[in-house]
Structure formats: C-alpha cells, structure tokens
mmCIF file of N, CA and C in Angstrom:
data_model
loop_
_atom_site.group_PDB
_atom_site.id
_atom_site.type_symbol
_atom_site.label_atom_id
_atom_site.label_comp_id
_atom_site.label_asym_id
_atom_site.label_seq_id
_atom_site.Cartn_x
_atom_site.Cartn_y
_atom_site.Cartn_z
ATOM 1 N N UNK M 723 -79.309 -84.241 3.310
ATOM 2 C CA UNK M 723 -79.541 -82.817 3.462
ATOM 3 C C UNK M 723 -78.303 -82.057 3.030
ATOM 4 N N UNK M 724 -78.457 -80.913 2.478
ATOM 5 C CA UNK M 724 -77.620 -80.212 1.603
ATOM 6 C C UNK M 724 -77.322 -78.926 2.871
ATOM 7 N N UNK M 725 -75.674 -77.981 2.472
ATOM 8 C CA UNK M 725 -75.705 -77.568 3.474
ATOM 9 C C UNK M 725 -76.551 -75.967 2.993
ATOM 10 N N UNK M 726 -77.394 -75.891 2.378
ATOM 11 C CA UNK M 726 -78.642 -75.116 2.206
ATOM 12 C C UNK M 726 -79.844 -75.001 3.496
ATOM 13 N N UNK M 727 -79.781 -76.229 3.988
ATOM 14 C CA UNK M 727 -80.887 -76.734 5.011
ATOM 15 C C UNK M 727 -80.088 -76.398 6.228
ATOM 16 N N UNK M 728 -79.039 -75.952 6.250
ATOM 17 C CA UNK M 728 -78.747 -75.824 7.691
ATOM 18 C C UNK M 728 -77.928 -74.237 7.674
ATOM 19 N N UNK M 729 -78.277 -72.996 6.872
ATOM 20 C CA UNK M 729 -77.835 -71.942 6.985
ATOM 21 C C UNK M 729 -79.384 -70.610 7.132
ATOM 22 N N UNK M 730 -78.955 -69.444 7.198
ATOM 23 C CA UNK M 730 -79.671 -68.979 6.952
ATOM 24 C C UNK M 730 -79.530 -67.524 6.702
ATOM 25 N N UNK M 731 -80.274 -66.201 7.624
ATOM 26 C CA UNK M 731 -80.063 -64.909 6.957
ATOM 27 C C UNK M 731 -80.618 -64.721 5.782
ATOM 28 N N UNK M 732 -80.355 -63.302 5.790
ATOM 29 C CA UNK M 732 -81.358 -62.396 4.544
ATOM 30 C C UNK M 732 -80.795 -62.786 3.252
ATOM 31 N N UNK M 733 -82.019 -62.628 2.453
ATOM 32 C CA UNK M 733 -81.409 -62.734 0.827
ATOM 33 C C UNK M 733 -80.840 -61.598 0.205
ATOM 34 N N UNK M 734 -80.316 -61.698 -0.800
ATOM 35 C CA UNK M 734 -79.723 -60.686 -1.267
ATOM 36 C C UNK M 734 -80.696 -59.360 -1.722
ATOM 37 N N UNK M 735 -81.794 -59.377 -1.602
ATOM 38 C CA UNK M 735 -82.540 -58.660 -2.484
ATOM 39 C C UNK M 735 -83.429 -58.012 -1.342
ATOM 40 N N UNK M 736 -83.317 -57.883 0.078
ATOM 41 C CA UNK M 736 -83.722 -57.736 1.142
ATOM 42 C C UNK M 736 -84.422 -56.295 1.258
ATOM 43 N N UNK M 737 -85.119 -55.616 1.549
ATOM 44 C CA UNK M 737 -85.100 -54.038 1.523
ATOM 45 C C UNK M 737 -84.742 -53.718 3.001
ATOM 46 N N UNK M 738 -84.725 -54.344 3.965
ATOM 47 C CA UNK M 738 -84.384 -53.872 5.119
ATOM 48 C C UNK M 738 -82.699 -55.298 5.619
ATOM 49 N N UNK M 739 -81.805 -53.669 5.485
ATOM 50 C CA UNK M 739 -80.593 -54.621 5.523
ATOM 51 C C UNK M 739 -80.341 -54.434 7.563
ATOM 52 N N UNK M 740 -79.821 -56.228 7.491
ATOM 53 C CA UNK M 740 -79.472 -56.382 8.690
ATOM 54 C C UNK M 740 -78.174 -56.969 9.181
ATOM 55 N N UNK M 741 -77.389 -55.827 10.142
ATOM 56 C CA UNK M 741 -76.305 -55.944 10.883
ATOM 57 C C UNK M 741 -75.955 -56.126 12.251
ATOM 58 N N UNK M 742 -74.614 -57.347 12.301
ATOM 59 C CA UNK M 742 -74.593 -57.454 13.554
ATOM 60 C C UNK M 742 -73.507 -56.192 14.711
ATOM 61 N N UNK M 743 -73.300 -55.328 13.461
ATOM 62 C CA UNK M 743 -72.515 -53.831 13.802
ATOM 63 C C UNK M 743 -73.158 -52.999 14.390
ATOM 64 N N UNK M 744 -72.605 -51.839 15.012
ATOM 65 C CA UNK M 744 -73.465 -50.796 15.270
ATOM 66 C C UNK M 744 -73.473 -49.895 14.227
ATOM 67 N N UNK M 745 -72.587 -49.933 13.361
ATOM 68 C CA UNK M 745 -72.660 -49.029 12.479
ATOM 69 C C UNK M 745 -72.548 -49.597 11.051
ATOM 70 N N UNK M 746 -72.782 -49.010 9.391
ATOM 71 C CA UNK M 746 -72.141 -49.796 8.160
ATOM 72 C C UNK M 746 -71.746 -48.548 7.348
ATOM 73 N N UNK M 747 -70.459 -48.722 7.009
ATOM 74 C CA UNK M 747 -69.207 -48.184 6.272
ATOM 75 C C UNK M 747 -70.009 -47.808 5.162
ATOM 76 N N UNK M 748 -69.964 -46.430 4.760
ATOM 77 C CA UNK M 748 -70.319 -46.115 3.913
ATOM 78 C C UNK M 748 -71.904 -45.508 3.993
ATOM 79 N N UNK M 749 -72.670 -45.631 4.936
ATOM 80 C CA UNK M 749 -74.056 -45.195 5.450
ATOM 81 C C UNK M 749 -74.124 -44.165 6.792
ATOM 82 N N UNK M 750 -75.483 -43.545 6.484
ATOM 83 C CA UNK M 750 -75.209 -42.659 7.646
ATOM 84 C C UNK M 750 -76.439 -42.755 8.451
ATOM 85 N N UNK M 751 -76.962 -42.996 9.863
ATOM 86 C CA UNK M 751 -78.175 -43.604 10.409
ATOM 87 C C UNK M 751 -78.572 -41.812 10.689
ATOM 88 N N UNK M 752 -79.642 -41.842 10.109
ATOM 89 C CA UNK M 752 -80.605 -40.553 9.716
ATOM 90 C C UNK M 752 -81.770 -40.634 10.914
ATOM 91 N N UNK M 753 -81.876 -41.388 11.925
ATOM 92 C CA UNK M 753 -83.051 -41.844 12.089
ATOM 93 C C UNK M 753 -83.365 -42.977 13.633
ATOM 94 N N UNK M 754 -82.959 -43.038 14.158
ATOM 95 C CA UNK M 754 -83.218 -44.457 15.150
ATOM 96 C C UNK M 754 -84.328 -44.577 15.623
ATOM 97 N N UNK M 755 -84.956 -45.315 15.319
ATOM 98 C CA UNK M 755 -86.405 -45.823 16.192
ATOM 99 C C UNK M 755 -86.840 -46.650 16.817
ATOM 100 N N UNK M 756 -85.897 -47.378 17.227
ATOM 101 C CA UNK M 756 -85.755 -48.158 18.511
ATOM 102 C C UNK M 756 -85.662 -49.440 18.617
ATOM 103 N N UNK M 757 -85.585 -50.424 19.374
ATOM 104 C CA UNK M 757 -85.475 -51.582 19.740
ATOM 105 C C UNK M 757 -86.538 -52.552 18.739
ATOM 106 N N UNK M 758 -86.333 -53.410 17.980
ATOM 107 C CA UNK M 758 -87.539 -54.045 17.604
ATOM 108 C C UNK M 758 -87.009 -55.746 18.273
ATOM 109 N N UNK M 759 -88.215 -56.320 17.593
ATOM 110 C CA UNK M 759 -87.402 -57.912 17.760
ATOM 111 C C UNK M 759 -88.521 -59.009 17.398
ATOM 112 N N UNK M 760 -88.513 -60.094 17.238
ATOM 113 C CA UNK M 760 -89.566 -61.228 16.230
ATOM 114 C C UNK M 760 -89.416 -62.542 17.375
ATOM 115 N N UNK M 761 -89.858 -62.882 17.302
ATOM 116 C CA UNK M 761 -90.257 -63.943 18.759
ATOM 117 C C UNK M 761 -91.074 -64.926 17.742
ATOM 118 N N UNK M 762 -90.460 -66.697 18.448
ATOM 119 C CA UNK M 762 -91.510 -67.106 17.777
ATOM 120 C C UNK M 762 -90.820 -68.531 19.078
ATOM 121 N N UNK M 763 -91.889 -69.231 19.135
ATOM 122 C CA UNK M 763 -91.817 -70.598 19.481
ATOM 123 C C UNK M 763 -92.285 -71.937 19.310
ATOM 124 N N UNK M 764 -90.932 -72.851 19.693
ATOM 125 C CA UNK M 764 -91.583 -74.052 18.554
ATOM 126 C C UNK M 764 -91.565 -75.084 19.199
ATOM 127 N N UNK M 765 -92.066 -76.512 19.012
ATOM 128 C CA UNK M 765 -91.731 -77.595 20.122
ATOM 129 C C UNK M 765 -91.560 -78.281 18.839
ATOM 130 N N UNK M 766 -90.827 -79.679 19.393
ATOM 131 C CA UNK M 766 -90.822 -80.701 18.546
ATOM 132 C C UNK M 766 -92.261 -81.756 18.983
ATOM 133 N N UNK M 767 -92.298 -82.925 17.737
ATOM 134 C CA UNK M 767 -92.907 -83.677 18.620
ATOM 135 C C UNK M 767 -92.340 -84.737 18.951
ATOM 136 N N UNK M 768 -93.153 -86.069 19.772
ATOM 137 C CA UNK M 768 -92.787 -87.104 20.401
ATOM 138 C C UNK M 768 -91.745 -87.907 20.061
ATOM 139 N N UNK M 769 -91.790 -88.692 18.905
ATOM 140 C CA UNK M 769 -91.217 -89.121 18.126
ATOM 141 C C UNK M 769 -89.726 -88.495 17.876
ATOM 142 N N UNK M 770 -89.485 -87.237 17.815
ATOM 143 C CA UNK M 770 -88.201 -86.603 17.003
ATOM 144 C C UNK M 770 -87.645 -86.436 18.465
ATOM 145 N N UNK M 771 -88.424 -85.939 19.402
ATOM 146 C CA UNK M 771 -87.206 -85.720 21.251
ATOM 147 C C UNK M 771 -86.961 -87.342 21.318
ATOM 148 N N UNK M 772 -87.744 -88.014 21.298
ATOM 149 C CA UNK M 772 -87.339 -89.784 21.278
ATOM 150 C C UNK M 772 -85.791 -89.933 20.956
ATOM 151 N N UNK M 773 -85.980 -89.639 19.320
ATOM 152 C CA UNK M 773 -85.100 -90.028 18.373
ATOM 153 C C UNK M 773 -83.660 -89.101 18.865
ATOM 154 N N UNK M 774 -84.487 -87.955 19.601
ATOM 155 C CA UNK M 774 -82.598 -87.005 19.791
ATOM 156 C C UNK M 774 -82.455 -87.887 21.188
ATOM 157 N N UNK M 775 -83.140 -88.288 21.878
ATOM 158 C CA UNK M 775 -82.575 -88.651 23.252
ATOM 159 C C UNK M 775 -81.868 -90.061 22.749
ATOM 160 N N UNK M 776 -82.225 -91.047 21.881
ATOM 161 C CA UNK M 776 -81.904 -91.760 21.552
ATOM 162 C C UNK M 776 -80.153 -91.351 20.966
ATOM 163 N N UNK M 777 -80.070 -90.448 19.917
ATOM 164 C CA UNK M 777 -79.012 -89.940 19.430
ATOM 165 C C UNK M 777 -77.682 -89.408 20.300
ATOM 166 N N UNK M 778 -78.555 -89.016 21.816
ATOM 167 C CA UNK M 778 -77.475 -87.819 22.675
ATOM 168 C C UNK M 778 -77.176 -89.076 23.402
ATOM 169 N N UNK M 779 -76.914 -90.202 23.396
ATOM 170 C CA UNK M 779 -76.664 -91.432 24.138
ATOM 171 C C UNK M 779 -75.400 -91.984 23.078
ATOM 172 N N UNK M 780 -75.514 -92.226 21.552
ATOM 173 C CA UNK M 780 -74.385 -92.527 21.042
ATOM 174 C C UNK M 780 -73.628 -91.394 20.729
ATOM 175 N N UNK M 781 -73.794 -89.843 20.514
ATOM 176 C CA UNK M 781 -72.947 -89.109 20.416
ATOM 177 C C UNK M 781 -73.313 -88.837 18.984
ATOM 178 N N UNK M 782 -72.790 -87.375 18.531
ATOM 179 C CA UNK M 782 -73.286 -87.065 17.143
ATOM 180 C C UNK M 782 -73.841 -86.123 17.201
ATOM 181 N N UNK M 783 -73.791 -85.005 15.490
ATOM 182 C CA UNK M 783 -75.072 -83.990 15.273
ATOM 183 C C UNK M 783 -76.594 -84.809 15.394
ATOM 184 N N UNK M 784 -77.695 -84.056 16.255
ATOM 185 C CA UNK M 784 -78.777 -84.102 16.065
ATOM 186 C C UNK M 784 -79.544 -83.097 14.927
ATOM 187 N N UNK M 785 -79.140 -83.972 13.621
ATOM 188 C CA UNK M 785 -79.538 -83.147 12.557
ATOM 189 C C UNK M 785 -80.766 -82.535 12.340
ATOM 190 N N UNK M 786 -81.920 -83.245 12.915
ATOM 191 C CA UNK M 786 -83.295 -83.212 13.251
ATOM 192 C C UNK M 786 -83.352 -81.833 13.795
ATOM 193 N N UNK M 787 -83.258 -81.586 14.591
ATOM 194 C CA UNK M 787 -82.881 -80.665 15.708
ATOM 195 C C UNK M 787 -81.946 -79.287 15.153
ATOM 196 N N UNK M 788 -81.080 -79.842 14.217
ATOM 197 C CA UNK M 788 -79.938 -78.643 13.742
ATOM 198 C C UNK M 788 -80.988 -77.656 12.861
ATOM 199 N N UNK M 789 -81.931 -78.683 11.772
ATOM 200 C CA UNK M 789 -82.630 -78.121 11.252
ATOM 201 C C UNK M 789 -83.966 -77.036 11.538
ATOM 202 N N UNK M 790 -84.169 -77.918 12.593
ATOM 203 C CA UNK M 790 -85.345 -77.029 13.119
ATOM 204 C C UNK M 790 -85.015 -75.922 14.068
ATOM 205 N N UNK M 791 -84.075 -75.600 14.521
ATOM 206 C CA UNK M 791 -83.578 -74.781 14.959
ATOM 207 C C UNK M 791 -82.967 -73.540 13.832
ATOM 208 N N UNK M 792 -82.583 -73.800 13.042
ATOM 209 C CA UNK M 792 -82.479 -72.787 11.701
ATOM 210 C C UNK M 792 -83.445 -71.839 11.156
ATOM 211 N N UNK M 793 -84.522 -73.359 10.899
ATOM 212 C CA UNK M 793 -85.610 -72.847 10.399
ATOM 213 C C UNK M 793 -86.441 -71.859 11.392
ATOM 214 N N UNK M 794 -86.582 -72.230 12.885
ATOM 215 C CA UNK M 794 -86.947 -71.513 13.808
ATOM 216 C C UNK M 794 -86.555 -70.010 13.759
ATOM 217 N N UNK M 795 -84.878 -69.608 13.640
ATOM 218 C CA UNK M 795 -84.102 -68.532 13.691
ATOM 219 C C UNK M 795 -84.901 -67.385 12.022
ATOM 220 N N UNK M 796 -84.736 -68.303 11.477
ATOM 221 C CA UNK M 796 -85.176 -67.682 9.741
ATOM 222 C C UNK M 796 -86.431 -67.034 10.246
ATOM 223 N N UNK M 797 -87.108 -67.676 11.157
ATOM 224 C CA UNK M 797 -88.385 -66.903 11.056
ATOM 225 C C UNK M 797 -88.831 -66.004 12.137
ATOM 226 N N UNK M 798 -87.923 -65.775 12.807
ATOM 227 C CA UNK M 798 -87.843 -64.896 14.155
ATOM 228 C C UNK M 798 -87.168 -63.845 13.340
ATOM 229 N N UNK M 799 -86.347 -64.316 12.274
ATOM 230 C CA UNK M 799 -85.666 -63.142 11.788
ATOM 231 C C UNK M 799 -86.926 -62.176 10.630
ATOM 232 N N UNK M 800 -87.207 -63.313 9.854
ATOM 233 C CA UNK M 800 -88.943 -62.576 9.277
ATOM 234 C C UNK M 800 -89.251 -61.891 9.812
ATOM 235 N N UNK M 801 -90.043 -62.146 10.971
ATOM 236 C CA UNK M 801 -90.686 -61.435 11.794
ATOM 237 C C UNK M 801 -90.043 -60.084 11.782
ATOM 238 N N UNK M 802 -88.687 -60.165 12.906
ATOM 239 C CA UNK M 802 -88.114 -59.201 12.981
ATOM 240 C C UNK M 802 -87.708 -57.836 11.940
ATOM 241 N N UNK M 803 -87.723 -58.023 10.903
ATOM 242 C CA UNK M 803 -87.588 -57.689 9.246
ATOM 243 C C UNK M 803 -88.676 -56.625 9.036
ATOM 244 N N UNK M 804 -89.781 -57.927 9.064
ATOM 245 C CA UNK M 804 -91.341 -57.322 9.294
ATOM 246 C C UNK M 804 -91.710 -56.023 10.168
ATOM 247 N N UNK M 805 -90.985 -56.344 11.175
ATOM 248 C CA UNK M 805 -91.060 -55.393 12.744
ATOM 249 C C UNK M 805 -90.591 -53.980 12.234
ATOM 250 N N UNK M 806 -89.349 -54.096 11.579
ATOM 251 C CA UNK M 806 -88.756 -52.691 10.905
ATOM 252 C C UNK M 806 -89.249 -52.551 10.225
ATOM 253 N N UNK M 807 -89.786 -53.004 8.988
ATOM 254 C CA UNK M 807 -90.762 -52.150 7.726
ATOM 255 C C UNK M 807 -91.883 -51.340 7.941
ATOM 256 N N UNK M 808 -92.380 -52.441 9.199
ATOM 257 C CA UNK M 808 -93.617 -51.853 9.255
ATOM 258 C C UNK M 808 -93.602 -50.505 10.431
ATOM 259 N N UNK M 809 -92.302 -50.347 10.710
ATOM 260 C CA UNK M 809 -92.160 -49.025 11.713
ATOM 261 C C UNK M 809 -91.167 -48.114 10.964
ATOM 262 N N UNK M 810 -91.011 -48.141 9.220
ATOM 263 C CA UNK M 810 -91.111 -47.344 8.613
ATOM 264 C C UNK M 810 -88.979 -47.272 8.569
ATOM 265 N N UNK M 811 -88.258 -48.019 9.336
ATOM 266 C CA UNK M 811 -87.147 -48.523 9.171
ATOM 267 C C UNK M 811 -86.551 -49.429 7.875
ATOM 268 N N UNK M 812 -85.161 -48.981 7.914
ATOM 269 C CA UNK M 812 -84.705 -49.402 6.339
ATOM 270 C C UNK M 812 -83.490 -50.440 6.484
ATOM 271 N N UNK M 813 -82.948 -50.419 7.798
ATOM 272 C CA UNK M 813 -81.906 -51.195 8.518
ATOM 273 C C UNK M 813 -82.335 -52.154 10.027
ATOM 274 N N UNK M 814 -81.643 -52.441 10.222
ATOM 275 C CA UNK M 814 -81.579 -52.937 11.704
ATOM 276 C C UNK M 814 -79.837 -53.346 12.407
ATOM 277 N N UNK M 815 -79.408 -52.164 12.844
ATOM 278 C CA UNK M 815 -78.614 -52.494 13.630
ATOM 279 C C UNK M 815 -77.816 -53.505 14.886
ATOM 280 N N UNK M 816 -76.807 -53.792 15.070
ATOM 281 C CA UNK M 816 -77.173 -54.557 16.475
ATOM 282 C C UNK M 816 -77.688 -55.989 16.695
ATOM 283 N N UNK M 817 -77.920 -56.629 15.479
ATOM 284 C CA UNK M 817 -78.758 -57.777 15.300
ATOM 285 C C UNK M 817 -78.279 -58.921 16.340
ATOM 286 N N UNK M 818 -78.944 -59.375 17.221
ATOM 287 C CA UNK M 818 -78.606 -60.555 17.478
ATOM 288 C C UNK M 818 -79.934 -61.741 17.997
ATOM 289 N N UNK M 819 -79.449 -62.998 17.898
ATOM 290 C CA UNK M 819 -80.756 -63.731 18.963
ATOM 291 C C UNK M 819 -80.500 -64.011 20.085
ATOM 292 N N UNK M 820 -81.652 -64.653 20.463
ATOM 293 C CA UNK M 820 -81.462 -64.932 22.085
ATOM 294 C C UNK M 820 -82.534 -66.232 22.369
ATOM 295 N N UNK M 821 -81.881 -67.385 22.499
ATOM 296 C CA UNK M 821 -82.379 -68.742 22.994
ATOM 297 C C UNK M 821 -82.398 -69.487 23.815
ATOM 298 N N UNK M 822 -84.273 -69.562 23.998
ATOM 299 C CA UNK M 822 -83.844 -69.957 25.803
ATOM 300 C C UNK M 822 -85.187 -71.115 25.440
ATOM 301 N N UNK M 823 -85.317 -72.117 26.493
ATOM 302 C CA UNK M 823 -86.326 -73.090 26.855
ATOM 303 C C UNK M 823 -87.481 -72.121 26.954
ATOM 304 N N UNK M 824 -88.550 -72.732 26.647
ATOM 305 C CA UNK M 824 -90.003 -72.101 27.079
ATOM 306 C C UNK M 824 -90.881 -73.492 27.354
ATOM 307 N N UNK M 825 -90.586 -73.001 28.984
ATOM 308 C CA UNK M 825 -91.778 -73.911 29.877
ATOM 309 C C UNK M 825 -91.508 -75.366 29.713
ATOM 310 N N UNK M 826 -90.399 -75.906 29.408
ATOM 311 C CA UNK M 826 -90.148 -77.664 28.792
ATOM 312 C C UNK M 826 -91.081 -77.864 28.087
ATOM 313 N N UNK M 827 -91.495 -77.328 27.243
ATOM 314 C CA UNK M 827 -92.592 -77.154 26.005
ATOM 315 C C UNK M 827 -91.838 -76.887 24.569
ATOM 316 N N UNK M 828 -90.748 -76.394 24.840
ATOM 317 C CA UNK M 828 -90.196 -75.673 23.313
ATOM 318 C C UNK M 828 -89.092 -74.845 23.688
ATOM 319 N N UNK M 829 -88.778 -73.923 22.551
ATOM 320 C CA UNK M 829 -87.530 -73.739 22.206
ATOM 321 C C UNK M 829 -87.834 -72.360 21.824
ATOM 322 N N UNK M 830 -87.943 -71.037 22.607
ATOM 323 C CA UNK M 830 -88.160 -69.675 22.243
ATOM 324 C C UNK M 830 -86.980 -69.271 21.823
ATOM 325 N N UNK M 831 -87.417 -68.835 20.671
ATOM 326 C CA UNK M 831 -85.798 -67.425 19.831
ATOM 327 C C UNK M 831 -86.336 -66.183 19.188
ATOM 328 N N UNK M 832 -85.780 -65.506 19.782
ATOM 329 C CA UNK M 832 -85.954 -63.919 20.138
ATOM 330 C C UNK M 832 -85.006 -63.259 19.074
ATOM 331 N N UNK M 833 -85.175 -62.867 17.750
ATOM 332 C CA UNK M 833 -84.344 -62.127 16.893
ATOM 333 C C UNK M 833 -84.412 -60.761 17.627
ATOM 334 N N UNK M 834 -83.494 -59.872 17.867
ATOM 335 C CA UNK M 834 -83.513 -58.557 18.357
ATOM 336 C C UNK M 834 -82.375 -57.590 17.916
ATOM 337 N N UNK M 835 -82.962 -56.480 17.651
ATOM 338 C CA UNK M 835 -82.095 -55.256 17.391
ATOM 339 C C UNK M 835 -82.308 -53.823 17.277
ATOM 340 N N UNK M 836 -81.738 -52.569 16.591
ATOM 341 C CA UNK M 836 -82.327 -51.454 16.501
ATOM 342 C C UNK M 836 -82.215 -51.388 15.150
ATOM 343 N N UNK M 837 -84.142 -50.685 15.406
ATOM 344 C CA UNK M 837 -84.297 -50.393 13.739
ATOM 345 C C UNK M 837 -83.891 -48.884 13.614
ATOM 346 N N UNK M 838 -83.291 -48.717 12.493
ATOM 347 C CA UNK M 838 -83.295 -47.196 12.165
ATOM 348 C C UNK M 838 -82.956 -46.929 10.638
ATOM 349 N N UNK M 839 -83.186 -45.937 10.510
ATOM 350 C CA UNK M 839 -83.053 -45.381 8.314
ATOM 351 C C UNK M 839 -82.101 -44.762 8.302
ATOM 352 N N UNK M 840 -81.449 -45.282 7.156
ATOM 353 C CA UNK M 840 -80.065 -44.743 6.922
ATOM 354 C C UNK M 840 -80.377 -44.735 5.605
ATOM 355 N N UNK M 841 -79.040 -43.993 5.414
ATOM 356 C CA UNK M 841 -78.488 -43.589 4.025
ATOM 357 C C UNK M 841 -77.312 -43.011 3.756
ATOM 358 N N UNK M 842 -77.111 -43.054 2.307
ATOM 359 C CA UNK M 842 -75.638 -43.371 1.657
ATOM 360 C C UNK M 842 -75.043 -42.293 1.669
ATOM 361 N N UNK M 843 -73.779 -42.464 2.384
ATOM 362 C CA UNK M 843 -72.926 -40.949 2.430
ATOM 363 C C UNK M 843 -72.091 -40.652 1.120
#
C-alpha cells in the first residue's frame, strides 16, 4: 500500500473549500449558515477484528484498520461537503471530526463544521 491509501481531504478542484480556521486570509465570510456535519458508520467484519486482535498482541500498525478508517473520514467528509452545497454554502469553517464507538458494532465519524459564503477581499 502506497502512502495514497492512507491520506485524505479535499481535492484541489473542490468548490466548497474546507478549513480547520475560523477564518481564511484574504476572504471575507458574507454569510454564516450554520453548523453542518456528515455522519457515517462502519463495522469491520469477522475475519479483519480477528486479524487486528491477532496483530494488537504482537504490536504494530493495524494497517487494515488504518485504512478503513481514512476511507471512513473521506466520506463523512463527502457528505459533509454535500451538506454545504446543498445549503447554498461555498466554505466550511471550523472543520473538524469526531470518533467514537457505535454500540460495539462500529466505528461512527462525525465530519463537523460551519458552513458559510465568502468572498475575496
């Protein structure tokens, strides 16, 4: 695995830019419309918690695990992306996640921030 598979964030070509600032140099927030955020949850299956419990016994990245946890974040962040376009937002301020257990079932991550429209001073 290449370290492609284990990063993530917006592409360059994004229409709704996202920061973990409250503010960006050079822009002026015209606009705030509030809190958005992209939720998604995932479980592994049998086989791969096996293989990490197996792994968290000799010590080491659980690469299995590194990955799917990325990929998880990428798409909470979609979502979240989604959440601002479609409420007519051009930014998202404030960005952060938030990861917690859901139910010993999975692995909930909560992309969250404020959407609002800005523009160039």
């Amino acid at each position: 695995m290449g370290i492609e598979d284990y990063g993530g964030g917006q592409g360059p070509q994004s229409d709704v830019l996202v920061v973990t600032t409250n503010d960006i140099p050079g822009f002026r927030v015209e606009q705030v419309i509030g809190e958005i955020f992209g939720l998604t949850v995932r479980s592994r299956h049998l086989g791969s918690q096996i293989g990490a419990g197996l792994k968290s016994m000799v010590g080491g990245e659980l690469k299995g695990l590194t990955k799917t946890l990325v990929e998880t974040r990428n798409q909470a962040m979609e979502r979240l992306i989604e959440q601002a376009r479609s409420r007519g937002a051009n930014a998202v301020l404030a960005f952060r996640f938030d990861v917690t257990e859901a139910a010993d079932v999975g692995t909930e991550v909560c992309a969250y921030g404020t959407a609002v429209v800005i523009t160039r001073t």
